[in-house]
JSON list of C-alpha atoms in Angstrom, two decimals:
[
{"chain": "O", "resi": 89, "resn": "UNK", "atom": "CA", "xyz": [12.50, -151.71, 14.73]},
{"chain": "O", "resi": 90, "resn": "UNK", "atom": "CA", "xyz": [12.58, -148.15, 13.68]},
{"chain": "O", "resi": 91, "resn": "UNK", "atom": "CA", "xyz": [15.82, -146.35, 13.31]},
{"chain": "O", "resi": 92, "resn": "UNK", "atom": "CA", "xyz": [15.92, -142.84, 14.70]},
{"chain": "O", "resi": 93, "resn": "UNK", "atom": "CA", "xyz": [18.86, -140.53, 14.48]},
{"chain": "O", "resi": 94, "resn": "UNK", "atom": "CA", "xyz": [20.18, -139.12, 17.70]},
{"chain": "O", "resi": 95, "resn": "UNK", "atom": "CA", "xyz": [20.22, -135.33, 17.79]},
{"chain": "O", "resi": 96, "resn": "UNK", "atom": "CA", "xyz": [23.64, -134.42, 19.17]},
{"chain": "O", "resi": 97, "resn": "UNK", "atom": "CA", "xyz": [22.94, -130.67, 19.06]},
{"chain": "O", "resi": 98, "resn": "UNK", "atom": "CA", "xyz": [22.98, -128.99, 22.47]},
{"chain": "O", "resi": 99, "resn": "UNK", "atom": "CA", "xyz": [19.78, -127.17, 23.48]},
{"chain": "O", "resi": 100, "resn": "UNK", "atom": "CA", "xyz": [19.89, -123.40, 23.59]},
{"chain": "O", "resi": 101, "resn": "UNK", "atom": "CA", "xyz": [19.69, -122.03, 27.13]},
{"chain": "O", "resi": 102, "resn": "UNK", "atom": "CA", "xyz": [18.28, -118.56, 27.62]},
{"chain": "O", "resi": 103, "resn": "UNK", "atom": "CA", "xyz": [17.72, -116.53, 30.75]},
{"chain": "O", "resi": 104, "resn": "UNK", "atom": "CA", "xyz": [14.17, -115.62, 31.70]},
{"chain": "O", "resi": 105, "resn": "UNK", "atom": "CA", "xyz": [12.91, -112.61, 33.62]},
{"chain": "O", "resi": 106, "resn": "UNK", "atom": "CA", "xyz": [9.79, -113.18, 35.72]},
{"chain": "O", "resi": 107, "resn": "UNK", "atom": "CA", "xyz": [7.26, -110.49, 36.49]},
{"chain": "O", "resi": 108, "resn": "UNK", "atom": "CA", "xyz": [6.48, -109.49, 40.08]},
{"chain": "O", "resi": 109, "resn": "UNK", "atom": "CA", "xyz": [4.62, -112.27, 41.91]},
{"chain": "O", "resi": 110, "resn": "UNK", "atom": "CA", "xyz": [2.34, -109.95, 43.90]},
{"chain": "O", "resi": 111, "resn": "UNK", "atom": "CA", "xyz": [-0.13, -108.07, 41.70]},
{"chain": "O", "resi": 112, "resn": "UNK", "atom": "CA", "xyz": [0.07, -104.29, 42.14]},
{"chain": "O", "resi": 113, "resn": "UNK", "atom": "CA", "xyz": [-3.49, -104.04, 43.44]},
{"chain": "O", "resi": 114, "resn": "UNK", "atom": "CA", "xyz": [-2.63, -106.46, 46.27]},
{"chain": "O", "resi": 115, "resn": "UNK", "atom": "CA", "xyz": [0.60, -104.59, 46.96]},
{"chain": "O", "resi": 116, "resn": "UNK", "atom": "CA", "xyz": [-1.39, -101.42, 47.68]},
{"chain": "O", "resi": 117, "resn": "UNK", "atom": "CA", "xyz": [-3.38, -103.30, 50.36]},
{"chain": "O", "resi": 118, "resn": "UNK", "atom": "CA", "xyz": [-0.31, -103.87, 52.50]},
{"chain": "O", "resi": 119, "resn": "UNK", "atom": "CA", "xyz": [-0.19, -102.39, 55.96]},
{"chain": "O", "resi": 120, "resn": "UNK", "atom": "CA", "xyz": [2.53, -100.05, 57.14]},
{"chain": "O", "resi": 121, "resn": "UNK", "atom": "CA", "xyz": [6.20, -101.00, 56.99]},
{"chain": "O", "resi": 122, "resn": "UNK", "atom": "CA", "xyz": [5.69, -103.68, 54.33]},
{"chain": "O", "resi": 123, "resn": "UNK", "atom": "CA", "xyz": [3.44, -105.83, 56.51]},
{"chain": "O", "resi": 124, "resn": "UNK", "atom": "CA", "xyz": [0.69, -107.79, 54.72]},
{"chain": "O", "resi": 125, "resn": "UNK", "atom": "CA", "xyz": [-2.96, -106.85, 55.17]},
{"chain": "O", "resi": 126, "resn": "UNK", "atom": "CA", "xyz": [-4.17, -108.88, 58.16]},
{"chain": "O", "resi": 127, "resn": "UNK", "atom": "CA", "xyz": [-7.90, -108.08, 57.86]},
{"chain": "O", "resi": 128, "resn": "UNK", "atom": "CA", "xyz": [-8.67, -111.65, 56.79]},
{"chain": "O", "resi": 129, "resn": "UNK", "atom": "CA", "xyz": [-7.37, -113.21, 60.02]},
{"chain": "O", "resi": 130, "resn": "UNK", "atom": "CA", "xyz": [-8.16, -110.59, 62.66]},
{"chain": "O", "resi": 131, "resn": "UNK", "atom": "CA", "xyz": [-11.09, -112.62, 64.07]},
{"chain": "O", "resi": 132, "resn": "UNK", "atom": "CA", "xyz": [-9.22, -115.96, 64.27]},
{"chain": "O", "resi": 133, "resn": "UNK", "atom": "CA", "xyz": [-8.82, -117.32, 67.82]},
{"chain": "O", "resi": 134, "resn": "UNK", "atom": "CA", "xyz": [-5.32, -118.45, 68.84]},
{"chain": "O", "resi": 135, "resn": "UNK", "atom": "CA", "xyz": [-4.10, -119.91, 72.16]},
{"chain": "O", "resi": 136, "resn": "UNK", "atom": "CA", "xyz": [-2.42, -117.37, 74.44]},
{"chain": "O", "resi": 137, "resn": "UNK", "atom": "CA", "xyz": [-0.57, -118.40, 77.60]},
{"chain": "O", "resi": 138, "resn": "UNK", "atom": "CA", "xyz": [1.52, -116.75, 80.30]},
{"chain": "O", "resi": 139, "resn": "UNK", "atom": "CA", "xyz": [4.60, -118.62, 81.46]},
{"chain": "O", "resi": 140, "resn": "UNK", "atom": "CA", "xyz": [5.60, -117.96, 85.05]},
{"chain": "O", "resi": 141, "resn": "UNK", "atom": "CA", "xyz": [8.75, -120.04, 84.82]},
{"chain": "O", "resi": 142, "resn": "UNK", "atom": "CA", "xyz": [10.17, -123.50, 84.25]},
{"chain": "O", "resi": 143, "resn": "UNK", "atom": "CA", "xyz": [11.80, -126.21, 86.29]},
{"chain": "O", "resi": 144, "resn": "UNK", "atom": "CA", "xyz": [13.64, -129.45, 85.58]},
{"chain": "O", "resi": 145, "resn": "UNK", "atom": "CA", "xyz": [12.76, -132.27, 87.93]},
{"chain": "O", "resi": 146, "resn": "UNK", "atom": "CA", "xyz": [13.82, -135.85, 88.41]},
{"chain": "O", "resi": 147, "resn": "UNK", "atom": "CA", "xyz": [11.09, -138.39, 87.72]},
{"chain": "O", "resi": 148, "resn": "UNK", "atom": "CA", "xyz": [11.30, -139.62, 91.33]},
{"chain": "O", "resi": 149, "resn": "UNK", "atom": "CA", "xyz": [10.62, -136.03, 92.51]},
{"chain": "O", "resi": 150, "resn": "UNK", "atom": "CA", "xyz": [7.67, -135.69, 90.12]},
{"chain": "O", "resi": 151, "resn": "UNK", "atom": "CA", "xyz": [6.21, -138.96, 91.42]},
{"chain": "O", "resi": 152, "resn": "UNK", "atom": "CA", "xyz": [6.63, -137.70, 94.99]},
{"chain": "O", "resi": 153, "resn": "UNK", "atom": "CA", "xyz": [4.52, -134.56, 94.35]},
{"chain": "O", "resi": 154, "resn": "UNK", "atom": "CA", "xyz": [1.39, -134.28, 96.46]},
{"chain": "O", "resi": 155, "resn": "UNK", "atom": "CA", "xyz": [-1.09, -131.64, 97.49]},
{"chain": "O", "resi": 156, "resn": "UNK", "atom": "CA", "xyz": [0.86, -128.86, 99.19]},
{"chain": "O", "resi": 157, "resn": "UNK", "atom": "CA", "xyz": [4.16, -129.65, 97.42]},
{"chain": "O", "resi": 158, "resn": "UNK", "atom": "CA", "xyz": [6.06, -126.63, 96.15]},
{"chain": "O", "resi": 159, "resn": "UNK", "atom": "CA", "xyz": [7.81, -126.65, 92.77]},
{"chain": "O", "resi": 160, "resn": "UNK", "atom": "CA", "xyz": [10.53, -124.01, 92.64]},
{"chain": "O", "resi": 161, "resn": "UNK", "atom": "CA", "xyz": [10.87, -122.23, 89.32]},
{"chain": "O", "resi": 162, "resn": "UNK", "atom": "CA", "xyz": [14.07, -120.80, 87.88]},
{"chain": "O", "resi": 163, "resn": "UNK", "atom": "CA", "xyz": [12.65, -117.27, 87.81]},
{"chain": "O", "resi": 164, "resn": "UNK", "atom": "CA", "xyz": [13.03, -114.97, 90.78]},
{"chain": "O", "resi": 165, "resn": "UNK", "atom": "CA", "xyz": [9.84, -113.41, 92.18]},
{"chain": "O", "resi": 166, "resn": "UNK", "atom": "CA", "xyz": [9.18, -110.07, 90.51]},
{"chain": "O", "resi": 167, "resn": "UNK", "atom": "CA", "xyz": [10.89, -111.09, 87.26]},
{"chain": "O", "resi": 168, "resn": "UNK", "atom": "CA", "xyz": [8.72, -110.34, 84.20]},
{"chain": "O", "resi": 169, "resn": "UNK", "atom": "CA", "xyz": [6.72, -113.30, 82.93]},
{"chain": "O", "resi": 170, "resn": "UNK", "atom": "CA", "xyz": [6.30, -114.15, 79.25]},
{"chain": "O", "resi": 171, "resn": "UNK", "atom": "CA", "xyz": [3.14, -113.85, 77.17]},
{"chain": "O", "resi": 172, "resn": "UNK", "atom": "CA", "xyz": [3.18, -116.57, 74.52]},
{"chain": "O", "resi": 173, "resn": "UNK", "atom": "CA", "xyz": [0.96, -116.83, 71.44]},
{"chain": "O", "resi": 174, "resn": "UNK", "atom": "CA", "xyz": [0.93, -120.37, 70.08]},
{"chain": "O", "resi": 175, "resn": "UNK", "atom": "CA", "xyz": [4.07, -120.98, 72.14]},
{"chain": "O", "resi": 176, "resn": "UNK", "atom": "CA", "xyz": [5.98, -118.03, 70.67]},
{"chain": "O", "resi": 177, "resn": "UNK", "atom": "CA", "xyz": [7.07, -114.98, 72.69]},
{"chain": "O", "resi": 178, "resn": "UNK", "atom": "CA", "xyz": [4.91, -111.91, 72.10]},
{"chain": "O", "resi": 179, "resn": "UNK", "atom": "CA", "xyz": [5.47, -109.79, 75.21]},
{"chain": "O", "resi": 180, "resn": "UNK", "atom": "CA", "xyz": [6.70, -109.66, 78.80]},
{"chain": "O", "resi": 181, "resn": "UNK", "atom": "CA", "xyz": [4.85, -108.29, 81.78]},
{"chain": "O", "resi": 182, "resn": "UNK", "atom": "CA", "xyz": [4.00, -108.50, 85.45]},
{"chain": "O", "resi": 183, "resn": "UNK", "atom": "CA", "xyz": [1.28, -110.59, 87.05]},
{"chain": "O", "resi": 184, "resn": "UNK", "atom": "CA", "xyz": [-1.64, -108.57, 88.47]},
{"chain": "O", "resi": 185, "resn": "UNK", "atom": "CA", "xyz": [-4.98, -109.47, 90.04]},
{"chain": "O", "resi": 186, "resn": "UNK", "atom": "CA", "xyz": [-8.11, -108.06, 88.39]},
{"chain": "O", "resi": 187, "resn": "UNK", "atom": "CA", "xyz": [-11.40, -108.77, 90.21]},
{"chain": "O", "resi": 188, "resn": "UNK", "atom": "CA", "xyz": [-10.06, -111.98, 91.78]},
{"chain": "O", "resi": 189, "resn": "UNK", "atom": "CA", "xyz": [-8.55, -113.20, 88.48]},
{"chain": "O", "resi": 190, "resn": "UNK", "atom": "CA", "xyz": [-4.93, -113.20, 87.41]},
{"chain": "O", "resi": 191, "resn": "UNK", "atom": "CA", "xyz": [-3.98, -110.85, 84.61]},
{"chain": "O", "resi": 192, "resn": "UNK", "atom": "CA", "xyz": [-0.86, -109.58, 82.91]},
{"chain": "O", "resi": 193, "resn": "UNK", "atom": "CA", "xyz": [0.26, -105.97, 82.73]},
{"chain": "O", "resi": 194, "resn": "UNK", "atom": "CA", "xyz": [2.39, -105.69, 79.58]},
{"chain": "O", "resi": 195, "resn": "UNK", "atom": "CA", "xyz": [5.76, -104.04, 80.25]},
{"chain": "O", "resi": 196, "resn": "UNK", "atom": "CA", "xyz": [7.60, -104.90, 77.01]},
{"chain": "O", "resi": 197, "resn": "UNK", "atom": "CA", "xyz": [6.33, -106.11, 73.65]},
{"chain": "O", "resi": 198, "resn": "UNK", "atom": "CA", "xyz": [8.00, -107.49, 70.53]},
{"chain": "O", "resi": 199, "resn": "UNK", "atom": "CA", "xyz": [8.18, -105.21, 67.48]},
{"chain": "O", "resi": 200, "resn": "UNK", "atom": "CA", "xyz": [5.33, -105.31, 64.91]},
{"chain": "O", "resi": 201, "resn": "UNK", "atom": "CA", "xyz": [7.19, -107.45, 62.37]},
{"chain": "O", "resi": 202, "resn": "UNK", "atom": "CA", "xyz": [8.30, -109.92, 65.06]},
{"chain": "O", "resi": 203, "resn": "UNK", "atom": "CA", "xyz": [4.71, -110.17, 66.31]},
{"chain": "O", "resi": 204, "resn": "UNK", "atom": "CA", "xyz": [3.39, -111.02, 62.83]},
{"chain": "O", "resi": 205, "resn": "UNK", "atom": "CA", "xyz": [6.26, -113.46, 62.22]},
{"chain": "O", "resi": 206, "resn": "UNK", "atom": "CA", "xyz": [5.62, -115.21, 65.57]},
{"chain": "O", "resi": 207, "resn": "UNK", "atom": "CA", "xyz": [1.95, -115.75, 64.72]},
{"chain": "O", "resi": 208, "resn": "UNK", "atom": "CA", "xyz": [2.90, -118.02, 61.80]}
]
């Protein structure tokens, strides 16, 4: 068995200053208002949906649904519907018909920073 002496001296603790994590050349590529450069993801496809409204139903009522049944939603007709990107609110608008297809006319949109944050 070897005999080692225990070092009872306390280690010296010093504070450390770290340099900026984002290199300056990347910092200059930022978009306006401190938003990151989004050029790398502009052609990525994400799911977009429009939510007309919601309803809570009893299971027995769901099982009783048939062709012609009407499900009442909590929203009143004419109330703005929500445009969701990956399930997160991006904008509100009104339903329109464009060449026999439904569309959405945007009436209110989230701010730029909220839009970027909601994409993540």
